[in-house]
Amino acid sequence: MVTKRSSLDQSATPGPPPVAARSAEKRGYGAPMEQPERPVRPTSDAGRVSGSTAVVDPPRRPRWREQVSTTLDLIRANPTGRIALKIFIAIAGAVVVTVGIALIPLPGPGWLLVIAGLGIWAVEYHWARRLLGFTRRHVYGWTNWAKRQSLPVRIVLGSVGLIFVAVVVWLSLKYSLGIDVVARVMQYLATH
């Protein structure tokens, strides 16, 4: 059974919304009206319904992502906008990655900020998109591996992580602020 969408269904029309396209054309920019068709990944039984093949629509992106994508396409349609976008993305990503790298040895979301900076760069740069995909695959792989382990192994992994964070906090306080927490705790225990 093959289903067709109604010609009145606004969500079925590809490309940017008509208002954004008209606005871009009015300003003299060329906005792409048709989005390239994405290949559908074949699955084993996804399109089978009792011996006949059914058309399966790809999952729709959230509305806010479509709006952001349309806005970026409109900016890229203008040569000045394209250069300004590249510069803005490069600077914003560099600031976030730099702050993240500075926070890696300190307590805080260092790695999270580095990955967020890669996400900002991935908007405009292909190498960052590939690196972000590589990072996501390995983080998901590590998480799935840890989930499959037995409870004692997960407790050991969690303990090693907590000890690592404690050592990083202790060394950060000792060498950046001059506060030796271990020495103060030992002194407190000796006097009380």
XYZ file of N, CA, C and O in Angstrom:
768
model
N 0.840 -1.165 0.000
C 0.000 0.000 0.000
C 0.889 1.233 0.000
O 1.767 1.383 0.829
N 0.671 2.104 -0.931
C 1.455 3.322 -1.046
C 0.552 4.485 -0.678
O -0.552 4.621 -1.191
N 1.037 5.311 0.237
C 0.234 6.454 0.663
C 0.820 7.724 0.083
O 2.035 7.877 -0.023
N -0.064 8.640 -0.313
C 0.364 9.932 -0.833
C -0.043 11.008 0.146
O -1.099 10.936 0.758
N 0.761 12.008 0.250
C 0.410 13.151 1.085
C -0.446 14.112 0.287
O -0.301 14.225 -0.927
N -1.260 14.830 0.963
C -2.125 15.807 0.321
C -1.281 16.956 -0.223
O -0.271 17.337 0.346
N -1.727 17.498 -1.351
C -0.997 18.632 -1.914
C -1.166 19.879 -1.058
O -0.438 20.842 -1.197
N -2.146 19.859 -0.143
C -2.361 20.993 0.745
C -1.533 20.897 2.014
O -1.473 21.841 2.778
N -0.901 19.762 2.239
C -0.112 19.556 3.450
C 1.164 20.390 3.363
O 2.027 20.128 2.536
N 1.280 21.413 4.203
C 2.430 22.320 4.136
C 3.713 21.629 4.570
O 4.795 22.017 4.167
N 3.633 20.619 5.446
C 4.853 19.964 5.913
C 5.470 19.085 4.843
O 6.597 18.647 4.981
N 4.737 18.805 3.748
C 5.269 17.947 2.701
C 6.124 18.718 1.703
O 6.820 18.126 0.909
N 6.079 20.029 1.697
C 6.835 20.801 0.718
C 8.274 20.945 1.168
O 8.548 21.377 2.277
N 9.235 20.540 0.287
C 10.643 20.667 0.658
C 11.123 22.098 0.501
O 10.478 22.916 -0.149
N 12.285 22.356 1.070
C 12.900 23.662 0.909
C 12.490 24.636 1.992
O 11.750 24.312 2.901
N 12.983 25.868 1.872
C 12.678 26.865 2.897
C 11.221 27.289 2.820
O 10.573 27.124 1.792
N 10.696 27.827 3.893
C 9.322 28.303 3.853
C 9.173 29.401 2.793
O 10.117 30.145 2.520
N 7.987 29.496 2.179
C 7.809 30.485 1.108
C 8.096 31.913 1.553
O 8.609 32.706 0.771
N 7.798 32.248 2.799
C 8.032 33.612 3.269
C 9.526 33.922 3.260
O 9.956 34.980 2.790
N 10.343 32.988 3.733
C 11.789 33.214 3.768
C 12.361 33.290 2.356
O 13.235 34.111 2.070
N 11.864 32.433 1.457
C 12.371 32.454 0.085
C 11.996 33.761 -0.609
O 12.816 34.358 -1.317
N 10.745 34.212 -0.435
C 10.335 35.479 -1.048
C 11.138 36.642 -0.483
O 11.531 37.548 -1.211
N 11.386 36.615 0.817
C 12.160 37.676 1.444
C 13.576 37.719 0.879
O 14.123 38.787 0.617
N 14.167 36.548 0.679
C 15.523 36.491 0.128
C 15.537 36.973 -1.315
O 16.445 37.692 -1.730
N 14.528 36.559 -2.096
C 14.473 36.986 -3.491
C 14.264 38.489 -3.602
O 14.815 39.141 -4.480
N 13.462 39.059 -2.696
C 13.203 40.494 -2.715
C 14.493 41.274 -2.484
O 14.700 42.345 -3.039
N 15.373 40.725 -1.664
C 16.641 41.397 -1.377
C 17.695 41.116 -2.445
O 18.803 41.627 -2.369
N 17.381 40.232 -3.384
C 18.320 39.951 -4.461
C 19.207 38.749 -4.204
O 20.183 38.529 -4.906
N 18.900 37.936 -3.204
C 19.697 36.755 -2.909
C 19.016 35.540 -3.504
O 17.799 35.439 -3.522
N 19.805 34.610 -3.940
C 19.249 33.363 -4.449
C 19.150 32.354 -3.323
O 20.158 31.950 -2.756
N 17.961 31.964 -2.965
C 17.760 30.951 -1.927
C 17.409 29.638 -2.603
O 16.589 29.616 -3.514
N 18.031 28.536 -2.199
C 17.705 27.257 -2.821
C 16.273 26.861 -2.480
O 15.890 26.845 -1.326
N 15.483 26.578 -3.510
C 14.079 26.230 -3.276
C 13.919 24.736 -3.035
O 13.066 24.310 -2.294
N 14.711 23.924 -3.675
C 14.593 22.476 -3.513
C 15.771 21.974 -2.694
O 16.917 22.289 -2.970
N 15.472 21.187 -1.718
C 16.518 20.565 -0.921
C 16.904 19.262 -1.613
O 16.044 18.582 -2.175
N 18.183 18.883 -1.581
C 18.561 17.620 -2.220
C 17.894 16.456 -1.490
O 17.737 16.480 -0.272
N 17.499 15.465 -2.277
C 16.841 14.316 -1.681
C 17.880 13.452 -0.997
O 18.926 13.125 -1.564
N 17.599 13.081 0.231
C 18.544 12.280 1.012
C 18.286 10.804 0.747
O 17.131 10.377 0.699
N 19.361 10.035 0.610
C 19.146 8.603 0.392
C 18.584 7.956 1.657
O 18.952 8.308 2.769
N 17.677 7.020 1.451
C 17.069 6.309 2.573
C 17.875 5.045 2.795
O 18.169 4.300 1.865
N 18.234 4.780 4.040
C 18.990 3.581 4.364
C 18.088 2.364 4.266
O 16.989 2.362 4.805
N 18.557 1.330 3.594
C 17.720 0.138 3.518
C 17.712 -0.588 4.861
O 18.719 -0.674 5.553
N 16.567 -1.094 5.224
C 16.446 -1.899 6.434
C 15.866 -3.240 6.056
O 15.300 -3.417 4.970
N 15.941 -4.198 6.947
C 15.523 -5.549 6.624
C 14.023 -5.650 6.392
O 13.576 -6.129 5.366
N 13.198 -5.218 7.325
C 11.751 -5.358 7.199
C 11.014 -4.034 7.311
O 9.803 -4.027 7.510
N 11.709 -2.915 7.205
C 11.082 -1.626 7.464
C 9.994 -1.289 6.454
O 8.969 -0.736 6.805
N 10.178 -1.624 5.181
C 9.214 -1.226 4.182
C 8.246 -2.320 3.789
O 7.490 -2.173 2.847
N 8.242 -3.444 4.454
C 7.405 -4.575 4.072
C 6.090 -4.567 4.836
O 6.065 -4.453 6.048
N 5.015 -4.681 4.086
C 3.707 -4.845 4.689
C 3.032 -5.981 3.931
O 2.584 -5.798 2.806
N 2.987 -7.127 4.491
C 2.347 -8.330 3.936
C 2.705 -8.550 2.463
O 1.837 -8.686 1.618
N 3.982 -8.531 2.165
C 4.435 -8.850 0.832
C 4.533 -7.673 -0.117
O 5.162 -7.776 -1.149
N 3.925 -6.540 0.162
C 4.038 -5.375 -0.713
C 4.919 -4.336 -0.038
O 5.065 -4.321 1.170
N 5.475 -3.469 -0.833
C 6.378 -2.451 -0.308
C 5.613 -1.167 -0.050
O 4.844 -0.713 -0.885
N 5.832 -0.582 1.119
C 5.184 0.680 1.471
C 6.231 1.778 1.496
O 7.397 1.525 1.774
N 5.808 2.987 1.204
C 6.707 4.133 1.247
C 6.777 4.609 2.687
O 5.757 4.881 3.315
N 7.989 4.701 3.209
C 8.190 5.138 4.581
C 8.828 6.515 4.537
O 9.880 6.697 3.928
N 8.175 7.482 5.152
C 8.724 8.829 5.187
C 9.892 8.868 6.159
O 9.836 8.274 7.230
N 10.972 9.581 5.784
C 12.067 9.727 6.734
C 11.587 10.528 7.942
O 10.661 11.336 7.839
N 12.211 10.317 9.099
C 11.768 11.068 10.278
C 11.969 12.568 10.067
O 12.973 12.999 9.519
N 11.001 13.349 10.505
C 11.051 14.794 10.342
C 11.945 15.399 11.406
O 11.933 14.968 12.549
N 12.694 16.411 10.996
C 13.510 17.144 11.953
C 12.606 18.061 12.755
O 11.567 18.492 12.275
N 13.024 18.389 13.973
C 12.223 19.347 14.753
C 12.108 20.676 14.017
O 12.994 21.066 13.246
N 11.025 21.383 14.269
C 10.743 22.643 13.569
C 11.845 23.678 13.780
O 12.226 24.378 12.850
N 12.395 23.765 15.002
C 13.428 24.767 15.273
C 14.678 24.477 14.461
O 15.359 25.397 14.017
N 14.986 23.195 14.221
C 16.166 22.867 13.417
C 15.955 23.248 11.961
O 16.885 23.688 11.281
N 14.723 23.079 11.468
C 14.427 23.495 10.102
C 14.537 25.011 9.962
O 15.042 25.511 8.958
N 14.076 25.743 10.977
C 14.167 27.197 10.931
C 15.623 27.659 10.959
O 16.006 28.574 10.227
N 16.437 27.030 11.805
C 17.857 27.386 11.862
C 18.527 27.066 10.535
O 19.314 27.865 10.000
N 18.202 25.904 9.965
C 18.787 25.521 8.683
C 18.387 26.497 7.581
O 19.220 26.895 6.754
N 17.136 26.922 7.573
C 16.668 27.892 6.577
C 17.376 29.229 6.746
O 17.812 29.844 5.767
N 17.516 29.671 7.986
C 18.202 30.938 8.249
C 19.658 30.875 7.794
O 20.160 31.812 7.158
N 20.340 29.763 8.088
C 21.731 29.615 7.656
C 21.830 29.580 6.128
O 22.765 30.153 5.551
N 20.857 28.922 5.465
C 20.864 28.914 4.005
C 20.693 30.319 3.441
O 21.332 30.679 2.456
N 19.830 31.115 4.062
C 19.635 32.489 3.597
C 20.892 33.328 3.804
O 21.243 34.158 2.967
N 21.577 33.120 4.914
C 22.819 33.853 5.170
C 23.887 33.433 4.165
O 24.620 34.264 3.630
N 23.962 32.124 3.879
C 24.973 31.629 2.946
C 24.688 32.045 1.503
O 25.585 31.997 0.664
N 23.445 32.422 1.195
C 23.100 32.819 -0.165
C 23.773 34.129 -0.561
O 23.966 34.399 -1.741
N 24.144 34.943 0.394
C 24.803 36.218 0.146
C 26.309 36.019 0.368
O 26.719 35.519 1.411
N 27.169 36.412 -0.575
C 28.614 36.217 -0.397
C 29.161 36.881 0.874
O 29.996 36.302 1.572
N 28.687 38.063 1.190
C 29.143 38.732 2.407
C 28.661 37.987 3.646
O 29.396 37.824 4.614
N 27.424 37.526 3.601
C 26.882 36.761 4.721
C 27.629 35.461 4.920
O 27.857 35.040 6.058
N 28.021 34.817 3.821
C 28.761 33.557 3.919
C 30.096 33.768 4.619
O 30.469 33.013 5.514
N 30.803 34.823 4.243
C 32.108 35.109 4.860
C 31.926 35.511 6.325
O 32.658 35.052 7.206
N 30.928 36.353 6.594
C 30.668 36.777 7.971
C 30.277 35.586 8.840
O 30.705 35.480 9.999
N 29.484 34.658 8.289
C 29.087 33.467 9.042
C 30.296 32.604 9.359
O 30.453 32.125 10.483
N 31.166 32.407 8.383
C 32.381 31.610 8.621
C 33.240 32.235 9.710
O 33.750 31.543 10.589
N 33.404 33.545 9.656
C 34.216 34.231 10.673
C 33.564 34.116 12.045
O 34.227 33.808 13.031
N 32.250 34.354 12.108
C 31.541 34.268 13.388
C 31.621 32.862 13.968
O 31.902 32.694 15.164
N 31.394 31.841 13.141
C 31.441 30.455 13.611
C 32.860 30.109 14.069
O 33.045 29.454 15.102
N 33.868 30.560 13.337
C 35.254 30.258 13.713
C 35.598 30.887 15.062
O 36.192 30.235 15.929
N 35.215 32.139 15.268
C 35.544 32.825 16.526
C 34.749 32.243 17.686
O 35.312 31.964 18.758
N 33.440 32.029 17.498
C 32.608 31.492 18.581
C 33.076 30.097 18.975
O 33.200 29.776 20.169
N 33.363 29.247 17.987
C 33.861 27.905 18.291
C 35.208 27.936 18.995
O 35.455 27.172 19.932
N 36.094 28.835 18.553
C 37.418 28.931 19.170
C 37.317 29.379 20.626
O 38.029 28.866 21.491
N 36.424 30.328 20.907
C 36.263 30.799 22.290
C 35.747 29.664 23.178
O 36.280 29.417 24.273
N 34.724 28.942 22.706
C 34.146 27.869 23.514
C 35.158 26.737 23.712
O 35.312 26.213 24.817
N 35.881 26.358 22.653
C 36.877 25.292 22.769
C 38.016 25.727 23.695
O 38.488 24.942 24.529
N 38.459 26.973 23.600
C 39.540 27.459 24.459
C 39.130 27.442 25.928
O 39.900 26.989 26.784
N 37.931 27.908 26.217
C 37.452 27.867 27.606
C 37.328 26.424 28.073
O 37.692 26.087 29.203
N 36.835 25.538 27.206
C 36.721 24.126 27.561
C 38.064 23.489 27.847
O 38.221 22.735 28.808
N 39.062 23.795 27.014
C 40.405 23.233 27.235
C 40.982 23.770 28.537
O 41.640 23.039 29.281
N 40.722 25.030 28.846
C 41.215 25.587 30.109
C 40.531 24.925 31.298
O 41.138 24.805 32.369
N 39.283 24.496 31.140
C 38.550 23.893 32.256
C 38.757 22.392 32.384
O 38.271 21.795 33.351
N 39.453 21.757 31.448
C 39.642 20.305 31.546
C 40.346 19.915 32.843
O 39.869 19.034 33.558
N 41.466 20.533 33.212
C 42.100 20.100 34.470
C 41.392 20.640 35.716
O 41.634 20.165 36.815
N 40.519 21.610 35.553
C 39.811 22.186 36.697
C 38.459 21.509 36.855
O 37.936 20.926 35.907
N 37.884 21.605 38.032
C 36.535 21.041 38.164
C 35.547 21.870 37.345
O 35.516 23.080 37.443
N 34.803 21.205 36.533
C 33.846 21.897 35.682
C 33.635 21.128 34.405
O 34.260 20.088 34.170
N 32.797 21.625 33.554
C 32.432 20.890 32.335
C 33.410 21.121 31.192
O 33.024 21.600 30.118
N 34.672 20.811 31.389
C 35.684 21.078 30.366
C 35.435 20.326 29.071
O 35.374 20.921 27.996
N 35.316 19.004 29.155
C 35.118 18.213 27.943
C 33.788 18.533 27.278
O 33.676 18.520 26.057
N 32.786 18.820 28.086
C 31.481 19.169 27.534
C 31.573 20.447 26.704
O 30.982 20.548 25.623
N 32.345 21.419 27.180
C 32.522 22.669 26.420
C 33.348 22.449 25.155
O 33.082 23.069 24.124
N 34.336 21.560 25.223
C 35.121 21.262 24.015
C 34.218 20.636 22.957
O 34.259 21.013 21.780
N 33.362 19.704 23.365
C 32.437 19.068 22.421
C 31.421 20.088 21.909
O 31.056 20.074 20.724
N 30.962 21.003 22.772
C 30.035 22.052 22.319
C 30.719 22.963 21.303
O 30.103 23.371 20.312
N 31.981 23.295 21.518
C 32.722 24.099 20.550
C 32.873 23.384 19.212
O 32.770 24.002 18.150
N 33.103 22.064 19.267
C 33.146 21.288 18.030
C 31.797 21.331 17.326
O 31.729 21.391 16.097
N 30.719 21.302 18.114
C 29.384 21.396 17.524
C 29.163 22.734 16.841
O 28.523 22.810 15.785
N 29.693 23.793 17.424
C 29.584 25.116 16.788
C 30.379 25.134 15.487
O 29.899 25.604 14.451
N 31.593 24.612 15.522
C 32.405 24.566 14.304
C 31.769 23.665 13.246
O 31.907 23.913 12.049
N 31.082 22.601 13.679
C 30.488 21.647 12.734
C 29.383 22.275 11.896
O 29.026 21.732 10.853
N 28.856 23.412 12.329
C 27.844 24.103 11.528
C 28.430 24.508 10.181
O 27.749 24.456 9.156
N 29.700 24.862 10.157
C 30.288 25.425 8.943
C 31.470 24.627 8.391
O 31.789 24.754 7.220
N 32.135 23.825 9.188
C 33.365 23.164 8.757
C 33.198 21.656 8.750
O 32.791 21.051 9.744
N 33.554 21.043 7.624
C 33.373 19.599 7.454
C 34.292 18.803 8.379
O 33.886 17.773 8.923
N 35.520 19.253 8.568
C 36.447 18.511 9.420
C 35.919 18.439 10.850
O 36.078 17.422 11.537
N 35.278 19.504 11.329
C 34.721 19.498 12.682
C 33.519 18.563 12.767
O 33.304 17.899 13.780
N 32.731 18.496 11.687
C 31.582 17.588 11.656
C 32.057 16.139 11.746
O 31.473 15.322 12.464
N 33.131 15.809 11.019
C 33.671 14.446 11.076
C 34.236 14.138 12.458
O 34.031 13.054 12.993
N 34.970 15.091 13.045
C 35.543 14.885 14.380
C 34.458 14.744 15.432
O 34.560 13.917 16.340
N 33.381 15.524 15.306
C 32.261 15.418 16.239
C 31.573 14.067 16.105
O 31.207 13.445 17.109
N 31.416 13.583 14.884
C 30.835 12.252 14.671
C 31.710 11.167 15.270
O 31.215 10.225 15.900
N 33.027 11.286 15.097
C 33.966 10.335 15.691
C 33.840 10.338 17.216
O 33.776 9.285 17.847
N 33.766 11.525 17.803
C 33.644 11.649 19.253
C 32.339 11.047 19.737
O 32.320 10.311 20.731
N 31.247 11.349 19.053
C 29.945 10.793 19.444
C 29.954 9.276 19.396
O 29.454 8.614 20.305
N 30.498 8.706 18.324
C 30.540 7.244 18.206
C 31.300 6.620 19.359
O 30.861 5.625 19.937
N 32.448 7.211 19.723
C 33.245 6.617 20.783
C 32.620 6.827 22.161
O 32.711 5.955 23.014
N 31.993 7.969 22.390
C 31.319 8.184 23.678
C 30.145 7.223 23.814
O 29.960 6.604 24.869
N 29.347 7.063 22.743
C 28.231 6.119 22.795
C 28.737 4.692 22.969
O 28.151 3.902 23.704
N 29.821 4.351 22.268
C 30.402 3.013 22.416
C 30.861 2.752 23.835
O 30.603 1.680 24.395
N 31.546 3.725 24.434
C 32.005 3.584 25.809
C 30.819 3.465 26.766
O 30.812 2.619 27.656
N 29.805 4.289 26.571
C 28.627 4.250 27.444
C 27.917 2.919 27.325
O 27.535 2.322 28.344
N 27.724 2.431 26.105
C 27.058 1.138 25.923
C 27.875 0.003 26.504
O 27.331 -0.932 27.081
N 29.201 0.061 26.357
C 30.057 -0.963 26.950
C 29.924 -0.955 28.470
O 29.813 -2.007 29.088
N 29.942 0.238 29.063
C 29.835 0.329 30.526
C 28.471 -0.167 31.007
O 28.373 -0.784 32.071
N 27.410 0.085 30.235
C 26.075 -0.389 30.628
C 25.978 -1.910 30.610
O 25.224 -2.490 31.382
N 26.722 -2.550 29.711
C 26.659 -4.011 29.606
C 27.450 -4.719 30.698
O 27.306 -5.929 30.862
N 28.289 -4.007 31.413
C 29.137 -4.630 32.421
C 28.329 -4.947 33.679
O 27.281 -4.370 33.933
N 28.890 -5.848 34.477
C 28.224 -6.228 35.721
C 28.329 -5.087 36.734
O 29.114 -4.154 36.571
N 27.533 -5.199 37.785
C 27.500 -4.145 38.801
C 28.866 -3.915 39.452
O 29.275 -2.758 39.608
N 29.617 -4.954 39.826
C 30.942 -4.689 40.416
C 31.889 -3.936 39.478
O 32.638 -3.063 39.915
N 31.842 -4.257 38.192
C 32.715 -3.565 37.233
C 32.305 -2.104 37.131
O 33.146 -1.205 37.089
N 30.987 -1.822 37.104
C 30.512 -0.436 37.041
C 30.889 0.327 38.303
O 31.208 1.512 38.247
N 30.858 -0.345 39.454
C 31.272 0.316 40.704
C 32.756 0.664 40.647
O 33.161 1.767 41.043
N 33.565 -0.249 40.140
C 35.006 0.034 40.008
C 35.230 1.190 39.034
O 36.028 2.101 39.312
N 34.520 1.201 37.893
C 34.663 2.295 36.932
C 34.257 3.628 37.555
O 34.944 4.648 37.375
N 33.149 3.640 38.286
C 32.708 4.859 38.954
C 33.693 5.320 40.008
O 33.969 6.516 40.151
N 34.257 4.378 40.753
C 35.235 4.725 41.787
C 36.499 5.314 41.175
O 37.036 6.307 41.677
N 36.964 4.710 40.097
C 38.156 5.238 39.419
C 37.870 6.647 38.901
O 38.714 7.548 39.025
N 36.679 6.875 38.362
C 36.315 8.206 37.893
C 36.271 9.217 39.022
O 36.771 10.342 38.890
N 35.684 8.842 40.159
C 35.634 9.754 41.311
C 37.019 10.047 41.865
O 37.313 11.188 42.235
N 37.874 9.032 41.924
C 39.242 9.251 42.407
C 39.990 10.191 41.453
O 40.700 11.102 41.902
N 39.805 9.996 40.163
C 40.449 10.873 39.186
C 39.995 12.318 39.368
O 40.808 13.245 39.388
N 38.681 12.521 39.510
C 38.149 13.876 39.693
C 38.679 14.477 40.997
O 39.058 15.656 41.046
N 38.740 13.679 42.070
C 39.244 14.176 43.356
C 40.705 14.596 43.239
O 41.105 15.644 43.783
N 41.509 13.808 42.547
C 42.928 14.156 42.379
C 43.070 15.433 41.549
O 43.888 16.302 41.869
N 42.245 15.573 40.502
C 42.307 16.779 39.669
C 41.916 18.010 40.489
O 42.571 19.057 40.416
N 40.861 17.879 41.301
C 40.439 19.007 42.147
C 41.533 19.348 43.150
O 41.864 20.521 43.355
N 42.103 18.332 43.791
C 43.159 18.565 44.781
C 44.368 19.257 44.148
O 44.874 20.257 44.685
N 44.829 18.744 42.991
C 45.989 19.360 42.337
C 45.668 20.761 41.829
O 46.515 21.654 41.893
N 44.439 20.970 41.349
C 44.050 22.302 40.881
C 44.067 23.301 42.022
O 44.577 24.426 41.875
N 43.503 22.919 43.166
C 43.496 23.827 44.316
C 44.903 24.066 44.847
O 45.253 25.186 45.222
N 45.709 23.022 44.871
C 47.057 23.135 45.423
C 47.948 24.037 44.561
O 48.637 24.916 45.080
N 47.935 23.835 43.247
C 48.875 24.561 42.394
C 48.326 25.868 41.825
O 49.095 26.734 41.433
N 47.007 26.021 41.760
C 46.484 27.275 41.223
C 46.139 28.269 42.324
O 46.338 29.462 42.159
N 45.606 27.789 43.453
C 45.221 28.694 44.532
C 46.113 28.581 45.762
O 45.970 29.351 46.704
N 47.005 27.610 45.780
C 47.911 27.446 46.915
C 47.233 26.853 48.146
O 47.732 27.013 49.262
N 46.120 26.182 47.979
C 45.407 25.568 49.101
C 45.643 24.065 49.039
O 45.192 23.394 48.112
N 46.346 23.535 50.047
C 46.592 22.100 50.111
C 45.531 21.480 51.011
O 45.638 21.488 52.230
N 44.482 20.963 50.403
C 43.335 20.424 51.141
C 43.756 19.216 51.972
O 43.343 19.077 53.124
N 44.599 18.360 51.425
C 45.009 17.156 52.145
C 45.782 17.536 53.406
O 45.545 16.989 54.489
N 46.698 18.498 53.294
C 47.477 18.920 54.458
C 46.572 19.539 55.512
O 46.741 19.287 56.722
N 45.593 20.323 55.090
C 44.672 20.936 56.061
C 43.799 19.895 56.743
O 43.524 19.994 57.945
N 43.340 18.905 55.992
C 42.522 17.830 56.598
C 43.364 17.037 57.582
O 42.906 16.720 58.687
N 44.590 16.733 57.218
C 45.478 15.981 58.125
C 45.768 16.791 59.385
O 45.788 16.251 60.489
N 45.979 18.087 59.242
C 46.232 18.950 60.393
C 44.997 19.012 61.276
O 45.101 18.962 62.516
N 43.807 19.113 60.683
C 42.570 19.157 61.445
C 42.353 17.862 62.220
O 41.973 17.875 63.387
N 42.618 16.727 61.569
C 42.450 15.441 62.238
C 43.453 15.265 63.373
O 43.143 14.632 64.387
N 44.663 15.800 63.222
C 45.683 15.669 64.265
C 45.356 16.538 65.472
O 45.689 16.168 66.606
N 44.700 17.661 65.272
C 44.408 18.555 66.417
C 43.077 18.247 67.067
O 42.834 18.691 68.200
N 42.191 17.528 66.443
C 40.885 17.240 67.059
C 40.738 15.795 67.356
O 40.700 14.870 66.866
